[in-house]
């Protein structure tokens, strides 16, 4: 935490090699200039030779040419200013120029790392699987691998630069906050809090029990070893972890209000809340895609939604959840928290925390809005498109029984989707609201009720699950 009574910095100064004597700096300048010229010349020669020689138009040399371009840009971003600094030390650089240099340094540096990884994969396929080399490492694969490297480099640079240069300046004469206090439902009377505690405890126990039952039934019943129930089991695990991150502390706060939480514990709670919450959103999207393929392309269902596709979709959901949590938590907790320490909520959430920051958090709020749009609106749009195509396909089914069966397979998922996205969208996509109590009550819906709704809807409205439960209890013979 910086000291109070600060002066805002408008430019930086490179120390560089200013501690060296002039003649040492001059020798270093000459050596580095020669090496830089050799780097530019050798990369130019490699690019020209590969371009002119048809024999070198292969994946290996494609990656080499892309690496040469990236390495050239990487050196251009760093070395000229460094050489200038050797001749004229203690050079100043404006903050925008510094951010630009860091951006290009990270973009090309990270890109080089992943290009070298792609080249290693190319050599692996060429030596370990030579007969299928031309199939695996085709033009499309080369472009995808190279593009992926550039995208990772660009994404890393954007995240890192925005993180570093959005560090806010706190108010002078502040007192650093070491812990927060949850306001929770402390303005409720004791008997109201006790009633709420009992109700929420019962719902929480039902959530844990119903998710455990769903997982057990799916595991024991071979008939449910399908992609649809694979996603449902992953969703049940994620929902359980999601509730464990929030509800126990909330229940404790109902019995003992105004509870304190340290900043590391608060960051940990926010991290797990976001990881599992975002993961749930994209798992529901994957389940919508599964239903779309099952109804709109049934003949190729087992090919499109195979074991590999299921694992990729589930892993992708977890990765997006984890990435979102890392970005959002690092963004929020890079803010200085001064004086105010009471969180107007019953758990550590993004918006209530940012309200406590004692610095301009406009950029942070913009980041939060963009993440909310990507996490809530994008999946909703994808699910909406899938259901439009599903409805069009169902209406083309000739028999009424067939249409009824097709609608029945989607009803459970659609019910969960509407409730799951409705309440969080109202909280995260609406403008700032002074009515924090209303927000807390709405939050109870998607932190307590929605996790219970998922297994209940899927078990009560789904004949296959009910039959599997009866078989597990020994009340229905195996078919």
mmCIF file of N, CA and C in Angstrom, residues 101-224:
data_model
loop_
_atom_site.group_PDB
_atom_site.id
_atom_site.type_symbol
_atom_site.label_atom_id
_atom_site.label_comp_id
_atom_site.label_asym_id
_atom_site.label_seq_id
_atom_site.Cartn_x
_atom_site.Cartn_y
_atom_site.Cartn_z
ATOM 1 N N UNK A 101 4.877 -0.609 -25.061
ATOM 2 C CA UNK A 101 6.054 -1.480 -25.134
ATOM 3 C C UNK A 101 5.809 -2.800 -24.404
ATOM 4 N N UNK A 102 5.221 -2.722 -23.212
ATOM 5 C CA UNK A 102 4.913 -3.935 -22.455
ATOM 6 C C UNK A 102 3.939 -4.821 -23.214
ATOM 7 N N UNK A 103 2.959 -4.198 -23.867
ATOM 8 C CA UNK A 103 1.966 -4.958 -24.637
ATOM 9 C C UNK A 103 2.623 -5.773 -25.750
ATOM 10 N N UNK A 104 3.477 -5.120 -26.551
ATOM 11 C CA UNK A 104 4.118 -5.830 -27.663
ATOM 12 C C UNK A 104 5.145 -6.851 -27.163
ATOM 13 N N UNK A 105 5.853 -6.515 -26.094
ATOM 14 C CA UNK A 105 6.819 -7.451 -25.515
ATOM 15 C C UNK A 105 6.126 -8.736 -25.076
ATOM 16 N N UNK A 106 4.988 -8.596 -24.396
ATOM 17 C CA UNK A 106 4.261 -9.774 -23.918
ATOM 18 C C UNK A 106 3.604 -10.540 -25.062
ATOM 19 N N UNK A 107 3.013 -9.804 -26.003
ATOM 20 C CA UNK A 107 2.333 -10.463 -27.132
ATOM 21 C C UNK A 107 3.292 -11.364 -27.886
ATOM 22 N N UNK A 108 4.423 -10.808 -28.306
ATOM 23 C CA UNK A 108 5.369 -11.584 -29.120
ATOM 24 C C UNK A 108 6.148 -12.591 -28.273
ATOM 25 N N UNK A 109 6.445 -12.249 -27.025
ATOM 26 C CA UNK A 109 7.177 -13.175 -26.160
ATOM 27 C C UNK A 109 6.378 -14.430 -25.864
ATOM 28 N N UNK A 110 5.101 -14.260 -25.477
ATOM 29 C CA UNK A 110 4.241 -15.416 -25.191
ATOM 30 C C UNK A 110 3.960 -16.191 -26.475
ATOM 31 N N UNK A 111 3.751 -15.468 -27.581
ATOM 32 C CA UNK A 111 3.525 -16.119 -28.871
ATOM 33 C C UNK A 111 4.706 -17.026 -29.232
ATOM 34 N N UNK A 112 5.927 -16.548 -29.003
ATOM 35 C CA UNK A 112 7.118 -17.356 -29.301
ATOM 36 C C UNK A 112 7.127 -18.658 -28.497
ATOM 37 N N UNK A 113 6.730 -18.563 -27.237
ATOM 38 C CA UNK A 113 6.702 -19.765 -26.381
ATOM 39 C C UNK A 113 5.780 -20.826 -26.960
ATOM 40 N N UNK A 114 4.591 -20.414 -27.359
ATOM 41 C CA UNK A 114 3.618 -21.389 -27.861
ATOM 42 C C UNK A 114 3.915 -21.821 -29.301
ATOM 43 N N UNK A 115 4.584 -20.973 -30.079
ATOM 44 C CA UNK A 115 5.024 -21.401 -31.410
ATOM 45 C C UNK A 115 6.073 -22.514 -31.288
ATOM 46 N N UNK A 116 6.973 -22.374 -30.337
ATOM 47 C CA UNK A 116 7.976 -23.424 -30.103
ATOM 48 C C UNK A 116 7.305 -24.716 -29.648
ATOM 49 N N UNK A 117 6.227 -24.594 -28.879
ATOM 50 C CA UNK A 117 5.456 -25.776 -28.473
ATOM 51 C C UNK A 117 4.822 -26.438 -29.690
ATOM 52 N N UNK A 118 4.257 -25.619 -30.592
ATOM 53 C CA UNK A 118 3.648 -26.149 -31.823
ATOM 54 C C UNK A 118 4.704 -26.842 -32.687
ATOM 55 N N UNK A 119 5.907 -26.275 -32.746
ATOM 56 C CA UNK A 119 6.983 -26.891 -33.522
ATOM 57 C C UNK A 119 7.412 -28.225 -32.901
ATOM 58 N N UNK A 120 7.376 -28.292 -31.565
ATOM 59 C CA UNK A 120 7.668 -29.557 -30.898
ATOM 60 C C UNK A 120 6.622 -30.611 -31.222
ATOM 61 N N UNK A 121 5.361 -30.196 -31.260
ATOM 62 C CA UNK A 121 4.279 -31.120 -31.629
ATOM 63 C C UNK A 121 4.436 -31.590 -33.073
ATOM 64 N N UNK A 122 4.816 -30.678 -33.949
ATOM 65 C CA UNK A 122 5.057 -31.031 -35.363
ATOM 66 C C UNK A 122 6.149 -32.091 -35.480
ATOM 67 N N UNK A 123 7.242 -31.929 -34.737
ATOM 68 C CA UNK A 123 8.342 -32.918 -34.783
ATOM 69 C C UNK A 123 7.894 -34.262 -34.189
ATOM 70 N N UNK A 124 7.068 -34.188 -33.135
ATOM 71 C CA UNK A 124 6.563 -35.421 -32.518
ATOM 72 C C UNK A 124 5.748 -36.232 -33.519
ATOM 73 N N UNK A 125 4.827 -35.559 -34.221
ATOM 74 C CA UNK A 125 3.987 -36.269 -35.203
ATOM 75 C C UNK A 125 4.839 -36.796 -36.352
ATOM 76 N N UNK A 126 5.801 -35.985 -36.825
ATOM 77 C CA UNK A 126 6.641 -36.391 -37.958
ATOM 78 C C UNK A 126 7.458 -37.648 -37.645
ATOM 79 N N UNK A 127 7.916 -37.775 -36.401
ATOM 80 C CA UNK A 127 8.784 -38.910 -36.043
ATOM 81 C C UNK A 127 7.983 -40.093 -35.489
ATOM 82 N N UNK A 128 6.976 -39.808 -34.658
ATOM 83 C CA UNK A 128 6.233 -40.880 -33.997
ATOM 84 C C UNK A 128 5.031 -41.377 -34.796
ATOM 85 N N UNK A 129 4.564 -40.578 -35.741
ATOM 86 C CA UNK A 129 3.397 -40.978 -36.535
ATOM 87 C C UNK A 129 3.569 -40.516 -37.973
ATOM 88 N N UNK A 130 4.641 -40.955 -38.663
ATOM 89 C CA UNK A 130 4.977 -40.418 -39.995
ATOM 90 C C UNK A 130 3.940 -40.715 -41.067
ATOM 91 N N UNK A 131 3.254 -41.877 -40.956
ATOM 92 C CA UNK A 131 2.289 -42.266 -41.996
ATOM 93 C C UNK A 131 1.061 -41.351 -41.998
ATOM 94 N N UNK A 132 0.735 -40.795 -40.853
ATOM 95 C CA UNK A 132 -0.442 -39.914 -40.761
ATOM 96 C C UNK A 132 -0.038 -38.446 -40.628
ATOM 97 N N UNK A 133 1.231 -38.138 -40.859
ATOM 98 C CA UNK A 133 1.739 -36.775 -40.675
ATOM 99 C C UNK A 133 0.976 -35.757 -41.511
ATOM 100 N N UNK A 134 0.804 -36.050 -42.797
ATOM 101 C CA UNK A 134 0.148 -35.091 -43.704
ATOM 102 C C UNK A 134 -1.328 -34.899 -43.373
ATOM 103 N N UNK A 135 -1.933 -35.894 -42.704
ATOM 104 C CA UNK A 135 -3.343 -35.778 -42.315
ATOM 105 C C UNK A 135 -3.478 -34.946 -41.040
ATOM 106 N N UNK A 136 -2.612 -35.263 -40.058
ATOM 107 C CA UNK A 136 -2.693 -34.572 -38.764
ATOM 108 C C UNK A 136 -2.206 -33.129 -38.862
ATOM 109 N N UNK A 137 -1.037 -32.938 -39.502
ATOM 110 C CA UNK A 137 -0.455 -31.585 -39.625
ATOM 111 C C UNK A 137 -0.707 -31.069 -41.039
ATOM 112 N N UNK A 138 -1.972 -30.815 -41.346
ATOM 113 C CA UNK A 138 -2.332 -30.223 -42.633
ATOM 114 C C UNK A 138 -2.297 -28.709 -42.564
ATOM 115 N N UNK A 139 -2.701 -28.066 -43.636
ATOM 116 C CA UNK A 139 -2.698 -26.597 -43.685
ATOM 117 C C UNK A 139 -3.598 -26.003 -42.597
ATOM 118 N N UNK A 140 -4.767 -26.636 -42.432
ATOM 119 C CA UNK A 140 -5.725 -26.137 -41.447
ATOM 120 C C UNK A 140 -5.139 -26.208 -40.037
ATOM 121 N N UNK A 141 -4.508 -27.352 -39.720
ATOM 122 C CA UNK A 141 -3.919 -27.531 -38.395
ATOM 123 C C UNK A 141 -2.801 -26.520 -38.150
ATOM 124 N N UNK A 142 -1.993 -26.280 -39.180
ATOM 125 C CA UNK A 142 -0.900 -25.298 -39.060
ATOM 126 C C UNK A 142 -1.441 -23.908 -38.736
ATOM 127 N N UNK A 143 -2.482 -23.507 -39.486
ATOM 128 C CA UNK A 143 -3.084 -22.185 -39.281
ATOM 129 C C UNK A 143 -3.693 -22.095 -37.881
ATOM 130 N N UNK A 144 -4.367 -23.170 -37.453
ATOM 131 C CA UNK A 144 -4.984 -23.178 -36.124
ATOM 132 C C UNK A 144 -3.940 -23.074 -35.019
ATOM 133 N N UNK A 145 -2.856 -23.839 -35.142
ATOM 134 C CA UNK A 145 -1.804 -23.812 -34.127
ATOM 135 C C UNK A 145 -1.128 -22.442 -34.063
ATOM 136 N N UNK A 146 -0.823 -21.876 -35.236
ATOM 137 C CA UNK A 146 -0.181 -20.558 -35.278
ATOM 138 C C UNK A 146 -1.127 -19.471 -34.754
ATOM 139 N N UNK A 147 -2.396 -19.543 -35.195
ATOM 140 C CA UNK A 147 -3.383 -18.550 -34.737
ATOM 141 C C UNK A 147 -3.587 -18.650 -33.231
ATOM 142 N N UNK A 148 -3.635 -19.896 -32.733
ATOM 143 C CA UNK A 148 -3.793 -20.096 -31.292
ATOM 144 C C UNK A 148 -2.663 -19.462 -30.503
ATOM 145 N N UNK A 149 -1.432 -19.574 -31.014
ATOM 146 C CA UNK A 149 -0.281 -18.969 -30.348
ATOM 147 C C UNK A 149 -0.425 -17.450 -30.294
ATOM 148 N N UNK A 150 -0.827 -16.862 -31.420
ATOM 149 C CA UNK A 150 -1.006 -15.407 -31.463
ATOM 150 C C UNK A 150 -2.129 -14.962 -30.520
ATOM 151 N N UNK A 151 -3.233 -15.716 -30.502
ATOM 152 C CA UNK A 151 -4.372 -15.352 -29.645
ATOM 153 C C UNK A 151 -3.987 -15.425 -28.173
ATOM 154 N N UNK A 152 -3.244 -16.480 -27.801
ATOM 155 C CA UNK A 152 -2.807 -16.609 -26.402
ATOM 156 C C UNK A 152 -1.875 -15.449 -26.032
ATOM 157 N N UNK A 153 -0.953 -15.120 -26.937
ATOM 158 C CA UNK A 153 -0.044 -13.996 -26.694
ATOM 159 C C UNK A 153 -0.788 -12.688 -26.536
ATOM 160 N N UNK A 154 -1.748 -12.444 -27.438
ATOM 161 C CA UNK A 154 -2.531 -11.208 -27.408
ATOM 162 C C UNK A 154 -3.379 -11.130 -26.141
ATOM 163 N N UNK A 155 -4.027 -12.250 -25.786
ATOM 164 C CA UNK A 155 -4.881 -12.278 -24.587
ATOM 165 C C UNK A 155 -4.058 -12.034 -23.326
ATOM 166 N N UNK A 156 -2.901 -12.698 -23.250
ATOM 167 C CA UNK A 156 -2.032 -12.523 -22.087
ATOM 168 C C UNK A 156 -1.602 -11.069 -21.950
ATOM 169 N N UNK A 157 -1.232 -10.454 -23.079
ATOM 170 C CA UNK A 157 -0.783 -9.050 -23.052
ATOM 171 C C UNK A 157 -1.901 -8.121 -22.606
ATOM 172 N N UNK A 158 -3.102 -8.331 -23.127
ATOM 173 C CA UNK A 158 -4.240 -7.472 -22.763
ATOM 174 C C UNK A 158 -4.529 -7.569 -21.272
ATOM 175 N N UNK A 159 -4.572 -8.821 -20.757
ATOM 176 C CA UNK A 159 -4.875 -9.023 -19.336
ATOM 177 C C UNK A 159 -3.784 -8.410 -18.462
ATOM 178 N N UNK A 160 -2.539 -8.675 -18.822
ATOM 179 C CA UNK A 160 -1.426 -8.227 -17.984
ATOM 180 C C UNK A 160 -1.278 -6.703 -18.006
ATOM 181 N N UNK A 161 -1.365 -6.107 -19.191
ATOM 182 C CA UNK A 161 -1.219 -4.643 -19.303
ATOM 183 C C UNK A 161 -2.373 -3.937 -18.610
ATOM 184 N N UNK A 162 -3.600 -4.417 -18.839
ATOM 185 C CA UNK A 162 -4.749 -3.783 -18.177
ATOM 186 C C UNK A 162 -4.661 -3.943 -16.668
ATOM 187 N N UNK A 163 -4.114 -5.079 -16.220
ATOM 188 C CA UNK A 163 -3.952 -5.308 -14.781
ATOM 189 C C UNK A 163 -2.927 -4.349 -14.176
ATOM 190 N N UNK A 164 -1.783 -4.206 -14.840
ATOM 191 C CA UNK A 164 -0.702 -3.363 -14.308
ATOM 192 C C UNK A 164 -1.064 -1.883 -14.369
ATOM 193 N N UNK A 165 -1.585 -1.426 -15.526
ATOM 194 C CA UNK A 165 -1.789 0.010 -15.715
ATOM 195 C C UNK A 165 -3.169 0.493 -15.286
ATOM 196 N N UNK A 166 -3.968 -0.419 -14.722
ATOM 197 C CA UNK A 166 -5.238 0.034 -14.142
ATOM 198 C C UNK A 166 -5.135 0.108 -12.625
ATOM 199 N N UNK A 167 -3.911 -0.094 -12.094
ATOM 200 C CA UNK A 167 -3.742 0.032 -10.646
ATOM 201 C C UNK A 167 -4.130 1.440 -10.207
ATOM 202 N N UNK A 168 -5.136 1.549 -9.348
ATOM 203 C CA UNK A 168 -5.639 2.875 -8.980
ATOM 204 C C UNK A 168 -4.779 3.539 -7.915
ATOM 205 N N UNK A 169 -4.984 4.835 -7.778
ATOM 206 C CA UNK A 169 -4.266 5.616 -6.764
ATOM 207 C C UNK A 169 -5.225 5.902 -5.614
ATOM 208 N N UNK A 170 -4.924 5.447 -4.402
ATOM 209 C CA UNK A 170 -5.845 5.662 -3.286
ATOM 210 C C UNK A 170 -5.885 7.117 -2.836
ATOM 211 N N UNK A 171 -6.887 7.408 -2.028
ATOM 212 C CA UNK A 171 -7.003 8.750 -1.464
ATOM 213 C C UNK A 171 -5.894 8.975 -0.438
ATOM 214 N N UNK A 172 -5.459 10.226 -0.273
ATOM 215 C CA UNK A 172 -4.439 10.491 0.751
ATOM 216 C C UNK A 172 -5.015 10.341 2.156
ATOM 217 N N UNK A 173 -4.119 10.124 3.093
ATOM 218 C CA UNK A 173 -4.481 10.005 4.513
ATOM 219 C C UNK A 173 -5.506 8.895 4.761
ATOM 220 N N UNK A 174 -5.324 7.746 4.119
ATOM 221 C CA UNK A 174 -6.254 6.628 4.279
ATOM 222 C C UNK A 174 -5.780 5.700 5.394
ATOM 223 N N UNK A 175 -6.712 4.820 5.830
ATOM 224 C CA UNK A 175 -6.388 3.738 6.763
ATOM 225 C C UNK A 175 -6.653 2.423 6.053
ATOM 226 N N UNK A 176 -5.627 1.617 5.917
ATOM 227 C CA UNK A 176 -5.769 0.363 5.173
ATOM 228 C C UNK A 176 -6.670 -0.609 5.932
ATOM 229 N N UNK A 177 -7.591 -1.261 5.201
ATOM 230 C CA UNK A 177 -8.504 -2.231 5.786
ATOM 231 C C UNK A 177 -7.852 -3.616 5.758
ATOM 232 N N UNK A 178 -7.891 -4.331 6.867
ATOM 233 C CA UNK A 178 -7.292 -5.668 6.948
ATOM 234 C C UNK A 178 -8.335 -6.775 6.928
ATOM 235 N N UNK A 179 -9.585 -6.414 7.213
ATOM 236 C CA UNK A 179 -10.659 -7.403 7.154
ATOM 237 C C UNK A 179 -11.980 -6.696 6.864
ATOM 238 N N UNK A 180 -12.949 -7.485 6.387
ATOM 239 C CA UNK A 180 -14.278 -6.959 6.089
ATOM 240 C C UNK A 180 -15.277 -7.538 7.083
ATOM 241 N N UNK A 181 -16.446 -6.907 7.116
ATOM 242 C CA UNK A 181 -17.556 -7.402 7.940
ATOM 243 C C UNK A 181 -18.784 -7.531 7.053
ATOM 244 N N UNK A 182 -19.453 -8.694 7.104
ATOM 245 C CA UNK A 182 -20.671 -8.891 6.327
ATOM 246 C C UNK A 182 -21.853 -8.230 7.030
ATOM 247 N N UNK A 183 -22.562 -7.389 6.294
ATOM 248 C CA UNK A 183 -23.799 -6.826 6.844
ATOM 249 C C UNK A 183 -24.877 -7.904 6.879
ATOM 250 N N UNK A 184 -24.906 -8.733 5.823
ATOM 251 C CA UNK A 184 -25.843 -9.851 5.757
ATOM 252 C C UNK A 184 -27.277 -9.421 5.984
ATOM 253 N N UNK A 185 -27.947 -10.115 6.897
ATOM 254 C CA UNK A 185 -29.347 -9.791 7.234
ATOM 255 C C UNK A 185 -29.425 -9.291 8.673
ATOM 256 N N UNK A 186 -28.401 -8.535 9.088
ATOM 257 C CA UNK A 186 -28.312 -8.072 10.480
ATOM 258 C C UNK A 186 -29.415 -7.073 10.831
ATOM 259 N N UNK A 187 -30.040 -6.443 9.809
ATOM 260 C CA UNK A 187 -31.124 -5.498 10.109
ATOM 261 C C UNK A 187 -32.467 -6.216 10.311
ATOM 262 N N UNK A 188 -32.480 -7.549 10.167
ATOM 263 C CA UNK A 188 -33.679 -8.334 10.464
ATOM 264 C C UNK A 188 -33.749 -8.585 11.980
ATOM 265 N N UNK A 189 -34.956 -8.769 12.488
ATOM 266 C CA UNK A 189 -35.128 -9.141 13.892
ATOM 267 C C UNK A 189 -34.588 -10.560 14.113
ATOM 268 N N UNK A 190 -34.269 -10.881 15.383
ATOM 269 C CA UNK A 190 -33.679 -12.191 15.696
ATOM 270 C C UNK A 190 -34.585 -13.345 15.250
ATOM 271 N N UNK A 191 -35.910 -13.259 15.535
ATOM 272 C CA UNK A 191 -36.811 -14.368 15.200
ATOM 273 C C UNK A 191 -36.939 -14.519 13.683
ATOM 274 N N UNK A 192 -36.853 -13.388 12.937
ATOM 275 C CA UNK A 192 -36.882 -13.470 11.466
ATOM 276 C C UNK A 192 -35.623 -14.155 10.944
ATOM 277 N N UNK A 193 -34.484 -13.831 11.561
ATOM 278 C CA UNK A 193 -33.226 -14.458 11.139
ATOM 279 C C UNK A 193 -33.236 -15.951 11.452
ATOM 280 N N UNK A 194 -33.838 -16.306 12.591
ATOM 281 C CA UNK A 194 -33.898 -17.715 12.972
ATOM 282 C C UNK A 194 -34.770 -18.503 11.989
ATOM 283 N N UNK A 195 -35.910 -17.939 11.610
ATOM 284 C CA UNK A 195 -36.797 -18.592 10.629
ATOM 285 C C UNK A 195 -36.055 -18.764 9.294
ATOM 286 N N UNK A 196 -35.378 -17.680 8.877
ATOM 287 C CA UNK A 196 -34.628 -17.727 7.615
ATOM 288 C C UNK A 196 -33.508 -18.763 7.689
ATOM 289 N N UNK A 197 -32.857 -18.849 8.855
ATOM 290 C CA UNK A 197 -31.789 -19.832 9.059
ATOM 291 C C UNK A 197 -32.328 -21.249 8.884
ATOM 292 N N UNK A 198 -33.461 -21.548 9.537
ATOM 293 C CA UNK A 198 -34.046 -22.898 9.460
ATOM 294 C C UNK A 198 -34.440 -23.236 8.025
ATOM 295 N N UNK A 199 -35.093 -22.285 7.342
ATOM 296 C CA UNK A 199 -35.535 -22.520 5.954
ATOM 297 C C UNK A 199 -34.338 -22.776 5.044
ATOM 298 N N UNK A 200 -33.318 -21.911 5.152
ATOM 299 C CA UNK A 200 -32.157 -22.054 4.273
ATOM 300 C C UNK A 200 -31.335 -23.295 4.607
ATOM 301 N N UNK A 201 -31.278 -23.654 5.890
ATOM 302 C CA UNK A 201 -30.561 -24.872 6.280
ATOM 303 C C UNK A 201 -31.236 -26.107 5.683
ATOM 304 N N UNK A 202 -32.567 -26.140 5.748
ATOM 305 C CA UNK A 202 -33.310 -27.269 5.165
ATOM 306 C C UNK A 202 -33.073 -27.342 3.654
ATOM 307 N N UNK A 203 -33.143 -26.187 2.976
ATOM 308 C CA UNK A 203 -32.906 -26.158 1.524
ATOM 309 C C UNK A 203 -31.485 -26.603 1.190
ATOM 310 N N UNK A 204 -30.533 -26.195 2.020
ATOM 311 C CA UNK A 204 -29.129 -26.568 1.785
ATOM 312 C C UNK A 204 -28.941 -28.068 1.953
ATOM 313 N N UNK A 205 -29.540 -28.642 3.004
ATOM 314 C CA UNK A 205 -29.442 -30.089 3.224
ATOM 315 C C UNK A 205 -30.091 -30.851 2.062
ATOM 316 N N UNK A 206 -31.240 -30.347 1.599
ATOM 317 C CA UNK A 206 -31.921 -30.979 0.459
ATOM 318 C C UNK A 206 -31.068 -30.910 -0.798
ATOM 319 N N UNK A 207 -30.387 -29.779 -0.985
ATOM 320 C CA UNK A 207 -29.505 -29.622 -2.155
ATOM 321 C C UNK A 207 -28.381 -30.645 -2.128
ATOM 322 N N UNK A 208 -27.711 -30.753 -0.987
ATOM 323 C CA UNK A 208 -26.609 -31.705 -0.864
ATOM 324 C C UNK A 208 -27.110 -33.139 -1.052
ATOM 325 N N UNK A 209 -28.259 -33.455 -0.426
ATOM 326 C CA UNK A 209 -28.794 -34.821 -0.521
ATOM 327 C C UNK A 209 -29.232 -35.149 -1.938
ATOM 328 N N UNK A 210 -29.943 -34.215 -2.592
ATOM 329 C CA UNK A 210 -30.450 -34.484 -3.941
ATOM 330 C C UNK A 210 -29.316 -34.609 -4.950
ATOM 331 N N UNK A 211 -28.276 -33.785 -4.806
ATOM 332 C CA UNK A 211 -27.120 -33.914 -5.704
ATOM 333 C C UNK A 211 -26.391 -35.232 -5.473
ATOM 334 N N UNK A 212 -26.292 -35.638 -4.209
ATOM 335 C CA UNK A 212 -25.660 -36.930 -3.900
ATOM 336 C C UNK A 212 -26.460 -38.083 -4.505
ATOM 337 N N UNK A 213 -27.795 -37.989 -4.423
ATOM 338 C CA UNK A 213 -28.658 -39.031 -4.998
ATOM 339 C C UNK A 213 -28.500 -39.087 -6.511
ATOM 340 N N UNK A 214 -28.512 -37.903 -7.146
ATOM 341 C CA UNK A 214 -28.354 -37.845 -8.613
ATOM 342 C C UNK A 214 -27.047 -38.500 -9.035
ATOM 343 N N UNK A 215 -25.958 -38.152 -8.362
ATOM 344 C CA UNK A 215 -24.642 -38.706 -8.709
ATOM 345 C C UNK A 215 -24.606 -40.220 -8.498
ATOM 346 N N UNK A 216 -25.214 -40.682 -7.397
ATOM 347 C CA UNK A 216 -25.215 -42.117 -7.102
ATOM 348 C C UNK A 216 -26.034 -42.886 -8.135
ATOM 349 N N UNK A 217 -27.216 -42.361 -8.456
ATOM 350 C CA UNK A 217 -28.091 -43.029 -9.427
ATOM 351 C C UNK A 217 -27.431 -43.093 -10.807
ATOM 352 N N UNK A 218 -26.812 -41.998 -11.232
ATOM 353 C CA UNK A 218 -26.156 -41.977 -12.543
ATOM 354 C C UNK A 218 -24.976 -42.951 -12.560
ATOM 355 N N UNK A 219 -24.247 -43.012 -11.449
ATOM 356 C CA UNK A 219 -23.089 -43.914 -11.372
ATOM 357 C C UNK A 219 -23.520 -45.383 -11.404
ATOM 358 N N UNK A 220 -24.636 -45.711 -10.703
ATOM 359 C CA UNK A 220 -25.058 -47.108 -10.574
ATOM 360 C C UNK A 220 -25.837 -47.614 -11.792
ATOM 361 N N UNK A 221 -26.490 -46.700 -12.517
ATOM 362 C CA UNK A 221 -27.340 -47.119 -13.636
ATOM 363 C C UNK A 221 -26.610 -46.999 -14.962
ATOM 364 N N UNK A 222 -26.399 -48.139 -15.626
ATOM 365 C CA UNK A 222 -25.714 -48.120 -16.932
ATOM 366 C C UNK A 222 -26.548 -47.416 -17.999
ATOM 367 N N UNK A 223 -27.874 -47.461 -17.843
ATOM 368 C CA UNK A 223 -28.744 -46.797 -18.823
ATOM 369 C C UNK A 223 -28.532 -45.285 -18.850
ATOM 370 N N UNK A 224 -27.981 -44.735 -17.757
ATOM 371 C CA UNK A 224 -27.767 -43.284 -17.673
ATOM 372 C C UNK A 224 -26.326 -42.883 -18.015
#
